[in-house]
Tab-separated table of C-alpha atoms and ligand atoms in Angstrom:
chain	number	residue	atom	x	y	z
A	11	UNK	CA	0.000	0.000	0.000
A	12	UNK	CA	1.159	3.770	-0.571
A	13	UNK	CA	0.887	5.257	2.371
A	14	UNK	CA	1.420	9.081	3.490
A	15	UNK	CA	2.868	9.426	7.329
A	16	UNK	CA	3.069	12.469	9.385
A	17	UNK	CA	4.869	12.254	12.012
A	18	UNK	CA	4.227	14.462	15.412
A	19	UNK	CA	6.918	17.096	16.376
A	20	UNK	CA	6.398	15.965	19.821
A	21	UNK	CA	7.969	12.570	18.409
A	22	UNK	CA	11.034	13.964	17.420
A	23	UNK	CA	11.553	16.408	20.417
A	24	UNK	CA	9.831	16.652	23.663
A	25	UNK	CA	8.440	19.500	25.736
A	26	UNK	CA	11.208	19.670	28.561
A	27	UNK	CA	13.876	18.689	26.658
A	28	UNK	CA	17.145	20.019	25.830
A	29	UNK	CA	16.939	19.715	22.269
A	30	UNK	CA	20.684	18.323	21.683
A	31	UNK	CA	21.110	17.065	18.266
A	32	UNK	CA	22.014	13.541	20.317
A	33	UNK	CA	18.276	13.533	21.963
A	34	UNK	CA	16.332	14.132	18.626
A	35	UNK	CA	18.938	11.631	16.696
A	36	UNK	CA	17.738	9.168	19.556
A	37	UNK	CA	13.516	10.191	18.647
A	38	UNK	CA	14.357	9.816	14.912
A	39	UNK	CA	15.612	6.577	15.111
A	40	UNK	CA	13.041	4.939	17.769
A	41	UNK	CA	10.596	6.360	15.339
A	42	UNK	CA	12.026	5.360	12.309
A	43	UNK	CA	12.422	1.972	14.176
A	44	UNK	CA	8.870	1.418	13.293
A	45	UNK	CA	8.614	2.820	9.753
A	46	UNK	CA	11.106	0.737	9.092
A	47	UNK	CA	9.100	-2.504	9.945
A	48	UNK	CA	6.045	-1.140	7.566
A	49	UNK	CA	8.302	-1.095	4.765
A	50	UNK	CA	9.962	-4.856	5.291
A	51	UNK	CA	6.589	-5.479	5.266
A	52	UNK	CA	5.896	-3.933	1.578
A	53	UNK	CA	4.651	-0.591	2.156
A	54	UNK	CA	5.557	2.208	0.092
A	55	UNK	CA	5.634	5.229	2.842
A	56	UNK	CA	6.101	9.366	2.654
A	57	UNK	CA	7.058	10.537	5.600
A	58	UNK	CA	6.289	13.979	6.586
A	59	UNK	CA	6.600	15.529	9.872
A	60	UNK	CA	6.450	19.167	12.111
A	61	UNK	CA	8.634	21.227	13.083
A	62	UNK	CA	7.383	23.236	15.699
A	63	UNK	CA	10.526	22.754	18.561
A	64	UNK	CA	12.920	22.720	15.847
A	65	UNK	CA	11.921	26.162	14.175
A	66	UNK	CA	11.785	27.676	17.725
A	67	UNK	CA	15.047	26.418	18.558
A	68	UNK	CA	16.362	28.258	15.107
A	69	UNK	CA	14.246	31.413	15.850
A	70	UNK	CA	15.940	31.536	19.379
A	71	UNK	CA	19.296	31.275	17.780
A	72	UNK	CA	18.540	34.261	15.345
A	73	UNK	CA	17.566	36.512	18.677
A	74	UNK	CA	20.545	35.388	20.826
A	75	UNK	CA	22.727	36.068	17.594
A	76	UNK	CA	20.663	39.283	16.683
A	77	UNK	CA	23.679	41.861	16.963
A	78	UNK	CA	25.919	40.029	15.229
A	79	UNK	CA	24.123	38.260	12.239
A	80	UNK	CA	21.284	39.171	10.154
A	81	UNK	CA	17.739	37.796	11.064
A	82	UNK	CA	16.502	34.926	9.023
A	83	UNK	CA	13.327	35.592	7.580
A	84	UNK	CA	10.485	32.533	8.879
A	85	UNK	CA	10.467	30.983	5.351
A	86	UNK	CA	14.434	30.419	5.541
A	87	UNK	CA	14.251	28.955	8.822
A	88	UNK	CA	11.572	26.569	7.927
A	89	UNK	CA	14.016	25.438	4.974
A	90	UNK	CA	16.550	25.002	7.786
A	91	UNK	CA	14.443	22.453	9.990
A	92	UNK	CA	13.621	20.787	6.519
A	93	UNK	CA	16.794	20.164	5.782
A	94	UNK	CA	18.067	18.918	9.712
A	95	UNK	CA	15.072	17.094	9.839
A	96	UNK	CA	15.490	15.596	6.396
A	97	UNK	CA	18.960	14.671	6.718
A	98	UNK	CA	18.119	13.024	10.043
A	99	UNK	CA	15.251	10.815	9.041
A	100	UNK	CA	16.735	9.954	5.645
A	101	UNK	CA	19.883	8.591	7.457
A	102	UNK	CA	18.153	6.600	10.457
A	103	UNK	CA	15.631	5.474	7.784
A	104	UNK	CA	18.859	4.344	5.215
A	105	UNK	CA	20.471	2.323	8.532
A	106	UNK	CA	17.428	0.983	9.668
A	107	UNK	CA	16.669	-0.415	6.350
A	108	UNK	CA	19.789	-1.821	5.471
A	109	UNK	CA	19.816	-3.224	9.280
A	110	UNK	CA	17.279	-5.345	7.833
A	111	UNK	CA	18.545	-6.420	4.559
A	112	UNK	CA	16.243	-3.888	2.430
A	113	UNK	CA	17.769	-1.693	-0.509
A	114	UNK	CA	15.214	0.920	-1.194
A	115	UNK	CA	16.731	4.321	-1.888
A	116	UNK	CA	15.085	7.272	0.715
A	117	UNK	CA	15.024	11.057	-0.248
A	118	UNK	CA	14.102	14.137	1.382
A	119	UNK	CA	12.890	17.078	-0.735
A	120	UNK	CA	12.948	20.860	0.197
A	121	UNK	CA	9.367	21.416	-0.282
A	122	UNK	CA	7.454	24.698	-0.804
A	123	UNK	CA	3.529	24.798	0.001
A	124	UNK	CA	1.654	27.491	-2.170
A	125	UNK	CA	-1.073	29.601	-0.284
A	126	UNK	CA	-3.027	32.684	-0.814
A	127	UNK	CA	-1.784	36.285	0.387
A	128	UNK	CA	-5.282	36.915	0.760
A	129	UNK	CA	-6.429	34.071	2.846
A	130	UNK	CA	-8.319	35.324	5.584
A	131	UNK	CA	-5.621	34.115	8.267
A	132	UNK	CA	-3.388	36.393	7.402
A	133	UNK	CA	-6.020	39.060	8.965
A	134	UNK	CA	-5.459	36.958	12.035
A	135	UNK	CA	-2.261	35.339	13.473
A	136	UNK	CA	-2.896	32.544	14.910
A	137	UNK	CA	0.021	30.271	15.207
A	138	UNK	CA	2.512	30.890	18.299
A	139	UNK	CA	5.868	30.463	17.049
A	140	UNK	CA	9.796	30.811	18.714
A	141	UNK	CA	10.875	32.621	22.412
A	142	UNK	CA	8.527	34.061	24.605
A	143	UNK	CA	9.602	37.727	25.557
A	144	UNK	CA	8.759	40.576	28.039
A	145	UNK	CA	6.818	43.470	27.337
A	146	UNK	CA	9.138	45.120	26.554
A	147	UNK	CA	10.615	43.199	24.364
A	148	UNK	CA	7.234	42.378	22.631
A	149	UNK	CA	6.677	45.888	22.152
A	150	UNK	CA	10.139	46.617	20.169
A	151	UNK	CA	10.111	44.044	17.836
A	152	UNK	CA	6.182	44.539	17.060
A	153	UNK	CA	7.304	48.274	16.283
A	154	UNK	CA	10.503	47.148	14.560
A	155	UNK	CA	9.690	43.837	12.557
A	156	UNK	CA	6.144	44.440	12.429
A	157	UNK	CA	5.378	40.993	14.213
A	158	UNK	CA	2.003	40.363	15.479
A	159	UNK	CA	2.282	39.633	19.823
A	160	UNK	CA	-0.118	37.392	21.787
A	161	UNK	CA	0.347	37.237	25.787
A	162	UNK	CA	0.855	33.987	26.597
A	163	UNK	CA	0.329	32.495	30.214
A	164	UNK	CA	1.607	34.454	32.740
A	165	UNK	CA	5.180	35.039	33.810
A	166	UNK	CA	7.666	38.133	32.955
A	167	UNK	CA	8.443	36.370	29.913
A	168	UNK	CA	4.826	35.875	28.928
A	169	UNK	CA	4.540	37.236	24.835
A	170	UNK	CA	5.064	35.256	21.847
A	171	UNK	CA	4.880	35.956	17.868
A	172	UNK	CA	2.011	34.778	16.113
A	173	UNK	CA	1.955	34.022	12.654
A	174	UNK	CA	-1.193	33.296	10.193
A	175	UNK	CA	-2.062	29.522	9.420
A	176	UNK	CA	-3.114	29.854	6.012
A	177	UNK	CA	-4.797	26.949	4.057
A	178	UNK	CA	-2.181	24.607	1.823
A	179	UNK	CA	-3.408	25.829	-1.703
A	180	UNK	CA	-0.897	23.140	-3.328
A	181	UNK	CA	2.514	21.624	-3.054
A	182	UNK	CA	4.820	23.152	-5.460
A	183	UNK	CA	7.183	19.831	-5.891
A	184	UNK	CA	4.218	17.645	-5.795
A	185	UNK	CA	5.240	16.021	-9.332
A	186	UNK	CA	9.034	15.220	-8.734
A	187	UNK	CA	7.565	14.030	-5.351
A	188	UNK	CA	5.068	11.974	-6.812
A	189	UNK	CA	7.118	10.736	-9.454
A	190	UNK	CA	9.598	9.425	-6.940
A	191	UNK	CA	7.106	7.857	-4.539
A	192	UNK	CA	5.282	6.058	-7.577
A	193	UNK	CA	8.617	4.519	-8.108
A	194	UNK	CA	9.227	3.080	-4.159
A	195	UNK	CA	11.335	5.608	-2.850
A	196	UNK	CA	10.898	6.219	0.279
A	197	UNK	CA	10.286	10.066	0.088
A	198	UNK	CA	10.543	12.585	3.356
A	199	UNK	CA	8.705	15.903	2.113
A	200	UNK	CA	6.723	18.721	2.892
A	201	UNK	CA	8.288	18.839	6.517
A	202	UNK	CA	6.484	21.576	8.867
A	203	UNK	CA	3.723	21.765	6.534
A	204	UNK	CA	6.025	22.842	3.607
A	205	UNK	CA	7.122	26.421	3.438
A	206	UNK	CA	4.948	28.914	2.962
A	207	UNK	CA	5.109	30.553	-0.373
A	208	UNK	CA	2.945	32.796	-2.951
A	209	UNK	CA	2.737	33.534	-6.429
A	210	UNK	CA	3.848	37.253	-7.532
A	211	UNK	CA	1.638	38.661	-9.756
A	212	UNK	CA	4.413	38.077	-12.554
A	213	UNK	CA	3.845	34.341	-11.341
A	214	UNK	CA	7.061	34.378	-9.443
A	215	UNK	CA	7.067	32.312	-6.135
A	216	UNK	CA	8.249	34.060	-2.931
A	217	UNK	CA	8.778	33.035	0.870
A	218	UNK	CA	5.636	34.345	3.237
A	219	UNK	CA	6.003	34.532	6.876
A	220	UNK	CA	3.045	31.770	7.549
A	221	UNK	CA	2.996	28.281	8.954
A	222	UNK	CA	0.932	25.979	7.159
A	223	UNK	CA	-0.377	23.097	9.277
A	224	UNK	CA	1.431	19.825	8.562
A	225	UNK	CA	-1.519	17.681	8.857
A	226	UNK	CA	-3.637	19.897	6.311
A	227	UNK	CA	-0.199	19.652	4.200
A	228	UNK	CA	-0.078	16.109	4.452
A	229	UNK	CA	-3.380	15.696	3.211
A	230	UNK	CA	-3.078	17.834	0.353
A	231	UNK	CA	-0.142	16.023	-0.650
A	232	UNK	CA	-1.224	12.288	0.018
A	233	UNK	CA	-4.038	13.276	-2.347
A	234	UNK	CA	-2.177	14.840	-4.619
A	235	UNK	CA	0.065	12.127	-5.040
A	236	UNK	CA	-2.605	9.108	-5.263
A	237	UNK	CA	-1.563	7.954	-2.107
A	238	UNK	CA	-4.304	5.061	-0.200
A	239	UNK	CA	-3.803	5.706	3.546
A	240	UNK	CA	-3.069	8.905	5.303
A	241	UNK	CA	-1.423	8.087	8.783
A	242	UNK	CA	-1.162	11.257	11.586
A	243	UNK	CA	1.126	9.567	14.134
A	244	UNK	CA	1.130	11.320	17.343
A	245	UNK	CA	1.508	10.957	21.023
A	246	UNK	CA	-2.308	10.137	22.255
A	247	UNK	CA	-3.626	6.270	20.651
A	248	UNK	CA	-6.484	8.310	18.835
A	249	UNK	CA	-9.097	10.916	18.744
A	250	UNK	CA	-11.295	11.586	21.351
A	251	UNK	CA	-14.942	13.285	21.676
A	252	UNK	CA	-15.390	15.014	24.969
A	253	UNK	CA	-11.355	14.820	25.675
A	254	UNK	CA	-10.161	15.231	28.974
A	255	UNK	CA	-13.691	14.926	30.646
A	256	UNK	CA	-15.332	11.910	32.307
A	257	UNK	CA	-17.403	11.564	29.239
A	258	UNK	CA	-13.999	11.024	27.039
A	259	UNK	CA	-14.424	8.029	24.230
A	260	UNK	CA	-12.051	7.180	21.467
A	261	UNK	CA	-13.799	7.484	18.349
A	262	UNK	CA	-12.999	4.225	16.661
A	263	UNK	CA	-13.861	3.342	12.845
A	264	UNK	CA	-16.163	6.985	11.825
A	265	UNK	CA	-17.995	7.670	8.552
A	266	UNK	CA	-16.446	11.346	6.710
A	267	UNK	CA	-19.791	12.899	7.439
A	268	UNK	CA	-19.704	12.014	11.887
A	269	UNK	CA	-16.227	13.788	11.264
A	270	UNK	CA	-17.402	16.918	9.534
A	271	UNK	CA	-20.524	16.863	11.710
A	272	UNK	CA	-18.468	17.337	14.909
A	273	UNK	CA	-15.899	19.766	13.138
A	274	UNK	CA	-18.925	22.023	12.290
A	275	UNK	CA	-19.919	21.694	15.886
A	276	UNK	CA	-16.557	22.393	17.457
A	277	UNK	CA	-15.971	19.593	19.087
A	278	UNK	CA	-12.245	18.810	18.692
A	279	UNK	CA	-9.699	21.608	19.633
A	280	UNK	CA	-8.303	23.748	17.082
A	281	UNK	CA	-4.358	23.897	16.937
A	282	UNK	CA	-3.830	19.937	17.625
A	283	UNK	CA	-7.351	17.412	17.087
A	284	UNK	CA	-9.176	19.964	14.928
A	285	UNK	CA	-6.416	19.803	11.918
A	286	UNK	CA	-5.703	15.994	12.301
A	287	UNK	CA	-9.697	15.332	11.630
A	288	UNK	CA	-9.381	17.941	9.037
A	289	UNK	CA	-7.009	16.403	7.491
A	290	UNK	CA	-8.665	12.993	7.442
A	291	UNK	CA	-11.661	14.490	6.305
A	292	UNK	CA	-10.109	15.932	3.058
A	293	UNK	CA	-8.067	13.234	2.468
A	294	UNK	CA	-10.923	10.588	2.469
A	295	UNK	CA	-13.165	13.438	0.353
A	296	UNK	CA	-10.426	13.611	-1.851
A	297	UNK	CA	-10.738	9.591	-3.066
A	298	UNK	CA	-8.302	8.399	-0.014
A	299	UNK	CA	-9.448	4.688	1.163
A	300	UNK	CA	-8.628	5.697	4.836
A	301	UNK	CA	-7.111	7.767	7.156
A	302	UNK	CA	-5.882	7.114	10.667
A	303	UNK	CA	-4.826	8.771	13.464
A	304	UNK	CA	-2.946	7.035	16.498
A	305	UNK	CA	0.577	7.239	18.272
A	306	UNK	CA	3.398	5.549	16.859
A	307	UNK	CA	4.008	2.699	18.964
A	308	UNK	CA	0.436	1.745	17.842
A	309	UNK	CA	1.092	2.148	14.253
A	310	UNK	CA	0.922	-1.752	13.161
A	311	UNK	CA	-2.164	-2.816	14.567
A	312	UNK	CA	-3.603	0.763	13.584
A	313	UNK	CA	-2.924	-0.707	9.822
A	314	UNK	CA	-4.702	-3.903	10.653
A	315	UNK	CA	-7.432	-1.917	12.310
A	316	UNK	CA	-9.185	-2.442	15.791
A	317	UNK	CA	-7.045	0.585	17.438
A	318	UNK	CA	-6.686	4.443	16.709
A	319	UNK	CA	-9.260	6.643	15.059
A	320	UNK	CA	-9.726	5.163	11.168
A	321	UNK	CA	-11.924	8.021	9.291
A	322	UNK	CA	-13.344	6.045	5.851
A	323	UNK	CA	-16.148	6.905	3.098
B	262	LIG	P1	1.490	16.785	16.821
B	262	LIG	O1	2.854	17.299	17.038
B	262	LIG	O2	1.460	15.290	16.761
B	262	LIG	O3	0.751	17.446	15.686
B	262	LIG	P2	-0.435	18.122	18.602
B	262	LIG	O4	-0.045	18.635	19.944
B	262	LIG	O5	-0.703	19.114	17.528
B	262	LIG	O6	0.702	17.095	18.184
B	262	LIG	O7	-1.734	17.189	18.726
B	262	LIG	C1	-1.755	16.099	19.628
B	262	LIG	C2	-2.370	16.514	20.961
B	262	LIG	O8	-3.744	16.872	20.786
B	262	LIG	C3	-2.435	15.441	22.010
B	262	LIG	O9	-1.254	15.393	22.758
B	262	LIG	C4	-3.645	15.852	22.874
B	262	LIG	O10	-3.224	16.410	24.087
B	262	LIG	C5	-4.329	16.931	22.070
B	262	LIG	N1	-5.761	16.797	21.898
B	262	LIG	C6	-6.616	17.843	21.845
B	262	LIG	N2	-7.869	17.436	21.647
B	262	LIG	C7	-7.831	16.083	21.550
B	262	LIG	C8	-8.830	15.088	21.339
B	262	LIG	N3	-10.112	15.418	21.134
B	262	LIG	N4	-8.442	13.803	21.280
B	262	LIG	C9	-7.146	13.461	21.467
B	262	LIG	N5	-6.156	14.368	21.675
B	262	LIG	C10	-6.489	15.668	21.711
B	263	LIG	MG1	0.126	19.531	15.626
């Protein structure tokens, strides 16, 4: 089977953590452990994945750096966690599969998502991105940069920049990733969602400062590329209605239309369920057999069904 993974941020690096390139080498390969085992079983698999601690890791560096190098503009430093993330998947996923006696090549592609200047979420940040920051602080780079500041929590430290979450329009290397994927590479793309970019009126393509949500990314690509299963891999074993109350249930195999009944009625957070059931949704709309969501050590018997959340026609 062809099948599209996304892979949780939260997989790679965890809240708490120090983020040393040792820790998330150690994620990347327990996670890859498992990816691994899908494709010695025959599976064709594109992995995509966040970015989330990795970008505000890079986003830190460019403030603690600030009077001595140039500011990288979000777009750049969402090709940067691409291209760490990339080169650390592709080589646990290249020892892991030789480790078991497999020779398929793996490949990860710098990938540019296309959305629309005038999508309405650019009229309202949303997305909390990189270092917190006083009031102070807040207040000088709003009047600087121009960067939109939400007060976070509480704390001195309490502000954060919030970008817009725009809707993935298209994936601008969707062919050369297709093309490899038809052929049984094992392609890593579109990480973070893809970087946010827009067409110039002369048709040229240019770097936005957006995040695009990776699951919604995923989605458009899976489809895009004819893919039959859409996996969201993340740290909870499914979706749940009524999460976190006594009333929670996993919501086990669920028609398309339950799923955009409840998203019409709110009932899965926005900013972490919300896009995942999106995402299914759209995916499934879109002529996918099935989509799943469920955490990674789960991720076999998801396939063979009984756990996680499967969304189908
Ligand atoms: P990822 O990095 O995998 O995208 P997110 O934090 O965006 O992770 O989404 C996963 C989180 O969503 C879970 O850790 C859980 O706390 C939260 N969550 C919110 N609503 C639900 C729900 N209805 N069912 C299950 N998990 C939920
Ligand atoms: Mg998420």
């Amino acid at each position: 089977m062809k099948i599209v993974v996304a892979l949780g941020g939260n997989a790679i690096l965890q809240r708490g953590e120090e983020g040393s390139a040792e820790e998330q080498f150690a994620h990347v390969r327990s996670a890859v452990a498992r990816l691994a085992d899908l494709v010695a079983r025959g599976e064709t698999l594109l992995i995509t994945h966040g970015n989330g601690p990795q970008v505000g890791d890079i986003l830190l560096k460019n403030e603690c750096a600030a009077d001595m190098l140039p500011r990288m503009p979000l777009d750049v430093c969402g090709a940067e966690s691409q291209g760490m993330l990339g080169y650390m998947l592709q080589q646990s996923m290249e020892n892991a599969l030789s480790a078991r006696g497999i020779a398929r090549p793996v490949i990860s592609i710098i990938t540019q998502t296309q959305v629309d200047p005038l999508d309405p979420a650019f009229s309202s940040p949303s997305k909390p991105i990189g270092p917190y920051f006083t009031r102070e602080e807040a207040d000088a780079h709003g009047a600087e940069h121009g960067w939109s500041m939400h007060e976070t929590g509480s704390g001195g430290a309490r502000f954060r920049r919030v970008v817009p979450s725009p809707e993935p329009l298209d994936i601008i290397e969707r062919r050369s990733i297709g093309a490899l994927f038809r052929e049984g590479f094992i392609v890593i793309a579109a990480g973070g969602g893809g970087i946010p970019v827009y067409r110039t009126a002369e048709g040229a393509l240019r770097g936005i400062e957006a995040v695009v949500d990776k699951d919604l990314a995923a989605a458009k690509l899976a489809t895009a590329i004819g893919a039959d299963i859409l996996l969201i891999l993340t740290d909870v074993p499914g979706a749940y209605l009524n999460f976190r109350t006594p009333e929670q249930r996993l919501v086990a195999d669920v028609s398309v239309r339950a799923v955009r009944r409840w998203l019409s009625e709110g009932r899965f957070a926005e900013g972490s369920m919300a896009p995942k059931m999106r995402a299914c949704m759209r995916f499934v709309e879109g002529g996918g057999t099935t989509a799943i969501i469920t955490s990674l050590d789960l991720v076999e018997q998801a396939l063979e069904g009984g756990v996680g959340t499967r969304i189908i026609p």
